[in-house]
Amino acid sequence: MAPKACNSALEAIRTWKWIPGTARREIPSQGCRYNLGKKRRMTERDSRSFTFPRALIEYQLHVIVQALFDAEARISATPIVQTARKDAPAVREALISYPTILKVEFRGSRAVSRIIGSLAGKYVERLGDANLEDAAVKCVFGAYNHHGQVCFSTERNYVIRSVADRFMECSRQKRRSSRLGVPILKDSPSKLKPSRSKGAKFVFGSSTFKD
């Protein structure tokens, strides 16, 4: 099941990425128009099968996917994989470890993030010849976007020792060229002292913490 979904999405994205933006926009628009026209019928059908409120049924994920199907969208790019709770760990690992999966996004608790992070770490590819400048740009952006006050902010970067110094220099350069707003918290330095006392080294920041 998981490999079929991954392969289906891969085949779809090979075409999807070459579709102009205007055409992409029209596909979900067609789905919305179809959804509005067929919403009553689908709601009546599902309300007889599930003990969900009608309002919830109208906006459930399967209604959206069905609408895209009928709008002749390349729906294989958005497959749904459902599983019983007891089978979830095996299915989750099958999806994350599949070779064509390059990125994992999720919504859930911190416990879920730990599970996904540990699984992704098992299958991550360590590239000694990676584009460090590009990696630094993304890591700095992830850490400073909205002052780090977003659920997907970058907190840790794992770098191979052989390229660590070069990566840190690229990060310094990117940080110096980044424009940042006025920080909200005035006592931010005090929150860093415990880390420094435990051996952390600060790469950039105020003169108070500059090594």
PDB file of C-alpha atoms in Angstrom:
ATOM      1  CA  MET A   1       0.000   0.000   0.000  1.00  0.00           C
ATOM      2  CA  ALA A   2       2.684   2.510   1.004  1.00  0.00           C
ATOM      3  CA  PRO A   3       4.955   1.849  -2.011  1.00  0.00           C
ATOM      4  CA  LYS A   4       1.978   2.153  -4.368  1.00  0.00           C
ATOM      5  CA  ALA A   5       1.071   5.555  -2.897  1.00  0.00           C
ATOM      6  CA  CYS A   6       4.675   6.786  -3.096  1.00  0.00           C
ATOM      7  CA  ASN A   7       5.131   5.649  -6.689  1.00  0.00           C
ATOM      8  CA  SER A   8       1.810   7.171  -7.680  1.00  0.00           C
ATOM      9  CA  ALA A   9       2.804  10.535  -6.222  1.00  0.00           C
ATOM     10  CA  LEU A  10       6.217  10.382  -7.899  1.00  0.00           C
ATOM     11  CA  GLU A  11       4.736   9.765 -11.332  1.00  0.00           C
ATOM     12  CA  ALA A  12       2.288  12.614 -10.856  1.00  0.00           C
ATOM     13  CA  ILE A  13       4.859  15.146  -9.670  1.00  0.00           C
ATOM     14  CA  ARG A  14       7.041  14.515 -12.723  1.00  0.00           C
ATOM     15  CA  THR A  15       4.253  16.046 -14.795  1.00  0.00           C
ATOM     16  CA  TRP A  16       2.861  18.440 -12.206  1.00  0.00           C
ATOM     17  CA  LYS A  17       6.091  20.403 -11.759  1.00  0.00           C
ATOM     18  CA  TRP A  18       6.024  21.451 -15.427  1.00  0.00           C
ATOM     19  CA  ILE A  19       2.423  22.691 -15.361  1.00  0.00           C
ATOM     20  CA  PRO A  20       2.185  26.531 -15.436  1.00  0.00           C
ATOM     21  CA  GLY A  21       0.919  28.221 -12.300  1.00  0.00           C
ATOM     22  CA  THR A  22      -2.287  29.409 -13.943  1.00  0.00           C
ATOM     23  CA  ALA A  23      -3.175  25.855 -14.936  1.00  0.00           C
ATOM     24  CA  ARG A  24      -2.360  24.567 -11.449  1.00  0.00           C
ATOM     25  CA  ARG A  25      -4.685  27.130  -9.934  1.00  0.00           C
ATOM     26  CA  GLU A  26      -7.534  26.022 -12.180  1.00  0.00           C
ATOM     27  CA  ILE A  27      -7.395  22.404 -11.024  1.00  0.00           C
ATOM     28  CA  PRO A  28      -8.401  23.020  -7.371  1.00  0.00           C
ATOM     29  CA  SER A  29     -10.870  25.644  -8.598  1.00  0.00           C
ATOM     30  CA  GLN A  30     -12.588  22.963 -10.666  1.00  0.00           C
ATOM     31  CA  GLY A  31     -12.592  20.741  -7.611  1.00  0.00           C
ATOM     32  CA  CYS A  32     -14.196  23.467  -5.506  1.00  0.00           C
ATOM     33  CA  ARG A  33     -16.922  24.018  -8.070  1.00  0.00           C
ATOM     34  CA  TYR A  34     -17.607  20.310  -8.218  1.00  0.00           C
ATOM     35  CA  ASN A  35     -17.588  20.070  -4.433  1.00  0.00           C
ATOM     36  CA  LEU A  36     -20.175  22.823  -4.092  1.00  0.00           C
ATOM     37  CA  GLY A  37     -22.396  21.147  -6.640  1.00  0.00           C
ATOM     38  CA  LYS A  38     -22.190  17.676  -5.126  1.00  0.00           C
ATOM     39  CA  LYS A  39     -21.765  18.546  -1.454  1.00  0.00           C
ATOM     40  CA  ARG A  40     -25.353  17.766  -0.478  1.00  0.00           C
ATOM     41  CA  ARG A  41     -25.296  14.318  -2.057  1.00  0.00           C
ATOM     42  CA  MET A  42     -21.966  13.377  -0.478  1.00  0.00           C
ATOM     43  CA  THR A  43     -23.015  14.748   2.900  1.00  0.00           C
ATOM     44  CA  GLU A  44     -26.218  12.723   2.904  1.00  0.00           C
ATOM     45  CA  ARG A  45     -24.292   9.606   1.972  1.00  0.00           C
ATOM     46  CA  ASP A  46     -21.650   9.996   4.672  1.00  0.00           C
ATOM     47  CA  SER A  47     -24.055  11.076   7.404  1.00  0.00           C
ATOM     48  CA  ARG A  48     -25.743   7.696   7.069  1.00  0.00           C
ATOM     49  CA  SER A  49     -22.432   5.859   7.415  1.00  0.00           C
ATOM     50  CA  PHE A  50     -20.691   7.807  10.182  1.00  0.00           C
ATOM     51  CA  THR A  51     -21.750   9.510  13.408  1.00  0.00           C
ATOM     52  CA  PHE A  52     -20.136  12.804  12.406  1.00  0.00           C
ATOM     53  CA  PRO A  53     -21.810  16.218  12.441  1.00  0.00           C
ATOM     54  CA  ARG A  54     -22.909  17.294   8.988  1.00  0.00           C
ATOM     55  CA  ALA A  55     -20.607  20.328   9.046  1.00  0.00           C
ATOM     56  CA  LEU A  56     -17.599  18.108   9.691  1.00  0.00           C
ATOM     57  CA  ILE A  57     -18.536  15.708   6.932  1.00  0.00           C
ATOM     58  CA  GLU A  58     -18.775  18.527   4.409  1.00  0.00           C
ATOM     59  CA  TYR A  59     -15.167  19.476   4.947  1.00  0.00           C
ATOM     60  CA  GLN A  60     -13.546  16.136   5.542  1.00  0.00           C
ATOM     61  CA  LEU A  61     -10.448  15.299   3.615  1.00  0.00           C
ATOM     62  CA  HIS A  62     -12.046  12.602   1.503  1.00  0.00           C
ATOM     63  CA  VAL A  63     -14.604  14.999   0.123  1.00  0.00           C
ATOM     64  CA  ILE A  64     -11.816  17.280  -1.057  1.00  0.00           C
ATOM     65  CA  VAL A  65      -9.894  14.420  -2.626  1.00  0.00           C
ATOM     66  CA  GLN A  66     -13.020  13.097  -4.325  1.00  0.00           C
ATOM     67  CA  ALA A  67     -13.690  16.562  -5.702  1.00  0.00           C
ATOM     68  CA  LEU A  68     -10.214  16.676  -7.205  1.00  0.00           C
ATOM     69  CA  PHE A  69     -10.695  13.222  -8.680  1.00  0.00           C
ATOM     70  CA  ASP A  70     -13.830  14.314 -10.451  1.00  0.00           C
ATOM     71  CA  ALA A  71     -12.237  17.556 -11.579  1.00  0.00           C
ATOM     72  CA  GLU A  72      -9.749  15.347 -13.451  1.00  0.00           C
ATOM     73  CA  ALA A  73      -6.869  16.623 -11.376  1.00  0.00           C
ATOM     74  CA  ARG A  74      -3.656  14.666 -11.226  1.00  0.00           C
ATOM     75  CA  ILE A  75      -4.884  13.329  -7.948  1.00  0.00           C
ATOM     76  CA  SER A  76      -2.215  10.657  -7.713  1.00  0.00           C
ATOM     77  CA  ALA A  77      -0.036  13.443  -6.350  1.00  0.00           C
ATOM     78  CA  THR A  78      -2.189  13.496  -3.205  1.00  0.00           C
ATOM     79  CA  PRO A  79      -2.926   9.875  -2.294  1.00  0.00           C
ATOM     80  CA  ILE A  80      -4.420   8.953   1.062  1.00  0.00           C
ATOM     81  CA  VAL A  81      -3.108   6.008   3.067  1.00  0.00           C
ATOM     82  CA  GLN A  82      -5.325   4.852   5.921  1.00  0.00           C
ATOM     83  CA  THR A  83      -4.373   2.179   8.397  1.00  0.00           C
ATOM     84  CA  ALA A  84      -5.436   0.635  11.671  1.00  0.00           C
ATOM     85  CA  ARG A  85      -3.665   1.971  14.757  1.00  0.00           C
ATOM     86  CA  LYS A  86      -1.865  -1.329  15.323  1.00  0.00           C
ATOM     87  CA  ASP A  87      -0.393  -1.177  11.812  1.00  0.00           C
ATOM     88  CA  ALA A  88       0.512   2.518  11.927  1.00  0.00           C
ATOM     89  CA  PRO A  89       4.192   2.103  12.996  1.00  0.00           C
ATOM     90  CA  ALA A  90       4.959  -0.255  10.107  1.00  0.00           C
ATOM     91  CA  VAL A  91       3.118   1.873   7.544  1.00  0.00           C
ATOM     92  CA  ARG A  92       4.735   5.060   8.846  1.00  0.00           C
ATOM     93  CA  GLU A  93       8.225   3.615   8.523  1.00  0.00           C
ATOM     94  CA  ALA A  94       7.440   2.211   5.080  1.00  0.00           C
ATOM     95  CA  LEU A  95       6.446   5.694   3.887  1.00  0.00           C
ATOM     96  CA  ILE A  96       9.359   7.560   5.466  1.00  0.00           C
ATOM     97  CA  SER A  97      11.971   5.043   4.322  1.00  0.00           C
ATOM     98  CA  TYR A  98      10.731   4.827   0.735  1.00  0.00           C
ATOM     99  CA  PRO A  99      13.475   6.083  -1.639  1.00  0.00           C
ATOM    100  CA  THR A 100      11.269   8.559  -3.498  1.00  0.00           C
ATOM    101  CA  ILE A 101      10.183  10.401  -0.325  1.00  0.00           C
ATOM    102  CA  LEU A 102      12.355  13.509   0.007  1.00  0.00           C
ATOM    103  CA  LYS A 103      10.418  15.486   2.600  1.00  0.00           C
ATOM    104  CA  VAL A 104       8.083  14.708   5.478  1.00  0.00           C
ATOM    105  CA  GLU A 105       5.528  17.171   6.826  1.00  0.00           C
ATOM    106  CA  PHE A 106       3.092  16.412   9.596  1.00  0.00           C
ATOM    107  CA  ARG A 107       0.670  17.808  12.123  1.00  0.00           C
ATOM    108  CA  GLY A 108       0.757  16.374  15.587  1.00  0.00           C
ATOM    109  CA  SER A 109       2.200  16.494  19.059  1.00  0.00           C
ATOM    110  CA  ARG A 110       5.803  16.692  20.169  1.00  0.00           C
ATOM    111  CA  ALA A 111       5.695  12.941  20.699  1.00  0.00           C
ATOM    112  CA  VAL A 112       4.783  12.483  17.039  1.00  0.00           C
ATOM    113  CA  SER A 113       7.654  14.740  15.992  1.00  0.00           C
ATOM    114  CA  ARG A 114      10.104  12.619  17.979  1.00  0.00           C
ATOM    115  CA  ILE A 115       8.864   9.457  16.304  1.00  0.00           C
ATOM    116  CA  ILE A 116       9.140  10.950  12.827  1.00  0.00           C
ATOM    117  CA  GLY A 117      12.512  12.537  13.586  1.00  0.00           C
ATOM    118  CA  SER A 118      14.011   9.285  14.829  1.00  0.00           C
ATOM    119  CA  LEU A 119      12.706   7.398  11.808  1.00  0.00           C
ATOM    120  CA  ALA A 120      13.951   9.996   9.337  1.00  0.00           C
ATOM    121  CA  GLY A 121      17.354   9.931  11.033  1.00  0.00           C
ATOM    122  CA  LYS A 122      17.673   6.226  10.287  1.00  0.00           C
ATOM    123  CA  TYR A 123      17.342   6.805   6.553  1.00  0.00           C
ATOM    124  CA  VAL A 124      18.940  10.214   6.064  1.00  0.00           C
ATOM    125  CA  GLU A 125      21.666  10.399   3.416  1.00  0.00           C
ATOM    126  CA  ARG A 126      24.919  11.928   4.639  1.00  0.00           C
ATOM    127  CA  LEU A 127      26.368  13.991   1.811  1.00  0.00           C
ATOM    128  CA  GLY A 128      29.923  15.164   2.271  1.00  0.00           C
ATOM    129  CA  ASP A 129      29.773  17.066  -1.018  1.00  0.00           C
ATOM    130  CA  ALA A 130      26.487  18.874  -0.344  1.00  0.00           C
ATOM    131  CA  ASN A 131      26.030  22.527  -1.320  1.00  0.00           C
ATOM    132  CA  LEU A 132      26.940  24.078   2.028  1.00  0.00           C
ATOM    133  CA  GLU A 133      26.046  27.621   0.997  1.00  0.00           C
ATOM    134  CA  ASP A 134      22.544  26.541   0.072  1.00  0.00           C
ATOM    135  CA  ALA A 135      22.224  24.473   3.248  1.00  0.00           C
ATOM    136  CA  ALA A 136      23.325  27.441   5.371  1.00  0.00           C
ATOM    137  CA  VAL A 137      20.736  29.721   3.755  1.00  0.00           C
ATOM    138  CA  LYS A 138      17.941  27.286   4.580  1.00  0.00           C
ATOM    139  CA  CYS A 139      19.160  26.573   8.111  1.00  0.00           C
ATOM    140  CA  VAL A 140      19.509  30.245   9.032  1.00  0.00           C
ATOM    141  CA  PHE A 141      16.116  31.042   7.551  1.00  0.00           C
ATOM    142  CA  GLY A 142      14.562  28.167   9.465  1.00  0.00           C
ATOM    143  CA  ALA A 143      16.044  29.396  12.729  1.00  0.00           C
ATOM    144  CA  TYR A 144      15.240  33.102  12.355  1.00  0.00           C
ATOM    145  CA  ASN A 145      11.949  33.058  10.472  1.00  0.00           C
ATOM    146  CA  HIS A 146       9.414  34.851  12.709  1.00  0.00           C
ATOM    147  CA  HIS A 147      12.168  35.013  15.351  1.00  0.00           C
ATOM    148  CA  GLY A 148      11.956  31.242  15.612  1.00  0.00           C
ATOM    149  CA  GLN A 149       8.419  31.458  16.981  1.00  0.00           C
ATOM    150  CA  VAL A 150       6.931  28.933  14.593  1.00  0.00           C
ATOM    151  CA  CYS A 151       6.309  25.259  15.206  1.00  0.00           C
ATOM    152  CA  PHE A 152       8.626  24.240  12.364  1.00  0.00           C
ATOM    153  CA  SER A 153      11.594  26.429  13.334  1.00  0.00           C
ATOM    154  CA  THR A 154      15.074  24.956  12.957  1.00  0.00           C
ATOM    155  CA  GLU A 155      16.513  24.054  16.353  1.00  0.00           C
ATOM    156  CA  ARG A 156      19.297  21.613  15.525  1.00  0.00           C
ATOM    157  CA  ASN A 157      21.560  21.095  12.536  1.00  0.00           C
ATOM    158  CA  TYR A 158      23.510  17.860  12.265  1.00  0.00           C
ATOM    159  CA  VAL A 159      26.644  18.320  10.184  1.00  0.00           C
ATOM    160  CA  ILE A 160      29.404  15.861   9.303  1.00  0.00           C
ATOM    161  CA  ARG A 161      32.591  16.756  11.109  1.00  0.00           C
ATOM    162  CA  SER A 162      34.664  17.046   7.921  1.00  0.00           C
ATOM    163  CA  VAL A 163      32.586  19.982   6.635  1.00  0.00           C
ATOM    164  CA  ALA A 164      31.457  21.457   9.960  1.00  0.00           C
ATOM    165  CA  ASP A 165      33.867  24.417   9.941  1.00  0.00           C
ATOM    166  CA  ARG A 166      32.962  25.374   6.396  1.00  0.00           C
ATOM    167  CA  PHE A 167      29.264  25.084   7.173  1.00  0.00           C
ATOM    168  CA  MET A 168      29.631  27.328  10.221  1.00  0.00           C
ATOM    169  CA  GLU A 169      31.429  29.962   8.161  1.00  0.00           C
ATOM    170  CA  CYS A 170      28.680  29.872   5.534  1.00  0.00           C
ATOM    171  CA  SER A 171      26.126  30.254   8.313  1.00  0.00           C
ATOM    172  CA  ARG A 172      27.974  33.258   9.742  1.00  0.00           C
ATOM    173  CA  GLN A 173      28.029  34.951   6.356  1.00  0.00           C
ATOM    174  CA  LYS A 174      24.339  34.320   5.791  1.00  0.00           C
ATOM    175  CA  ARG A 175      23.467  35.563   9.271  1.00  0.00           C
ATOM    176  CA  ARG A 176      25.434  38.796   8.783  1.00  0.00           C
ATOM    177  CA  SER A 177      23.621  39.514   5.519  1.00  0.00           C
ATOM    178  CA  SER A 178      20.159  38.791   6.938  1.00  0.00           C
ATOM    179  CA  ARG A 179      17.873  41.637   7.948  1.00  0.00           C
ATOM    180  CA  LEU A 180      16.142  40.985  11.237  1.00  0.00           C
ATOM    181  CA  GLY A 181      13.488  42.931  13.075  1.00  0.00           C
ATOM    182  CA  VAL A 182      13.615  44.145  16.656  1.00  0.00           C
ATOM    183  CA  PRO A 183      13.497  41.148  19.032  1.00  0.00           C
ATOM    184  CA  ILE A 184      10.492  41.064  21.317  1.00  0.00           C
ATOM    185  CA  LEU A 185      12.207  39.492  24.314  1.00  0.00           C
ATOM    186  CA  LYS A 186      14.689  41.825  25.968  1.00  0.00           C
ATOM    187  CA  ASP A 187      16.078  39.143  28.257  1.00  0.00           C
ATOM    188  CA  SER A 188      17.016  36.682  25.512  1.00  0.00           C
ATOM    189  CA  PRO A 189      20.721  36.636  26.529  1.00  0.00           C
ATOM    190  CA  SER A 190      19.794  35.393  29.994  1.00  0.00           C
ATOM    191  CA  LYS A 191      18.100  32.384  28.422  1.00  0.00           C
ATOM    192  CA  LEU A 192      21.343  31.402  26.721  1.00  0.00           C
ATOM    193  CA  LYS A 193      23.555  31.425  29.808  1.00  0.00           C
ATOM    194  CA  PRO A 194      22.616  27.890  30.948  1.00  0.00           C
ATOM    195  CA  SER A 195      23.621  26.525  27.532  1.00  0.00           C
ATOM    196  CA  ARG A 196      26.955  28.292  27.646  1.00  0.00           C
ATOM    197  CA  SER A 197      27.642  27.028  31.149  1.00  0.00           C
ATOM    198  CA  LYS A 198      27.198  23.502  29.777  1.00  0.00           C
ATOM    199  CA  GLY A 199      29.769  23.991  27.036  1.00  0.00           C
ATOM    200  CA  ALA A 200      27.816  25.527  24.159  1.00  0.00           C
ATOM    201  CA  LYS A 201      29.786  27.851  21.871  1.00  0.00           C
ATOM    202  CA  PHE A 202      28.051  30.829  20.318  1.00  0.00           C
ATOM    203  CA  VAL A 203      28.899  31.391  16.685  1.00  0.00           C
ATOM    204  CA  PHE A 204      27.292  34.814  16.354  1.00  0.00           C
ATOM    205  CA  GLY A 205      25.291  37.185  18.471  1.00  0.00           C
ATOM    206  CA  SER A 206      25.924  40.141  20.751  1.00  0.00           C
ATOM    207  CA  SER A 207      29.375  40.974  22.052  1.00  0.00           C
ATOM    208  CA  THR A 208      28.300  39.510  25.393  1.00  0.00           C
ATOM    209  CA  PHE A 209      28.303  36.020  23.936  1.00  0.00           C
ATOM    210  CA  LYS A 210      30.776  36.335  21.090  1.00  0.00           C
ATOM    211  CA  ASP A 211      33.662  33.865  21.423  1.00  0.00           C
TER     212      ASP A 211
END
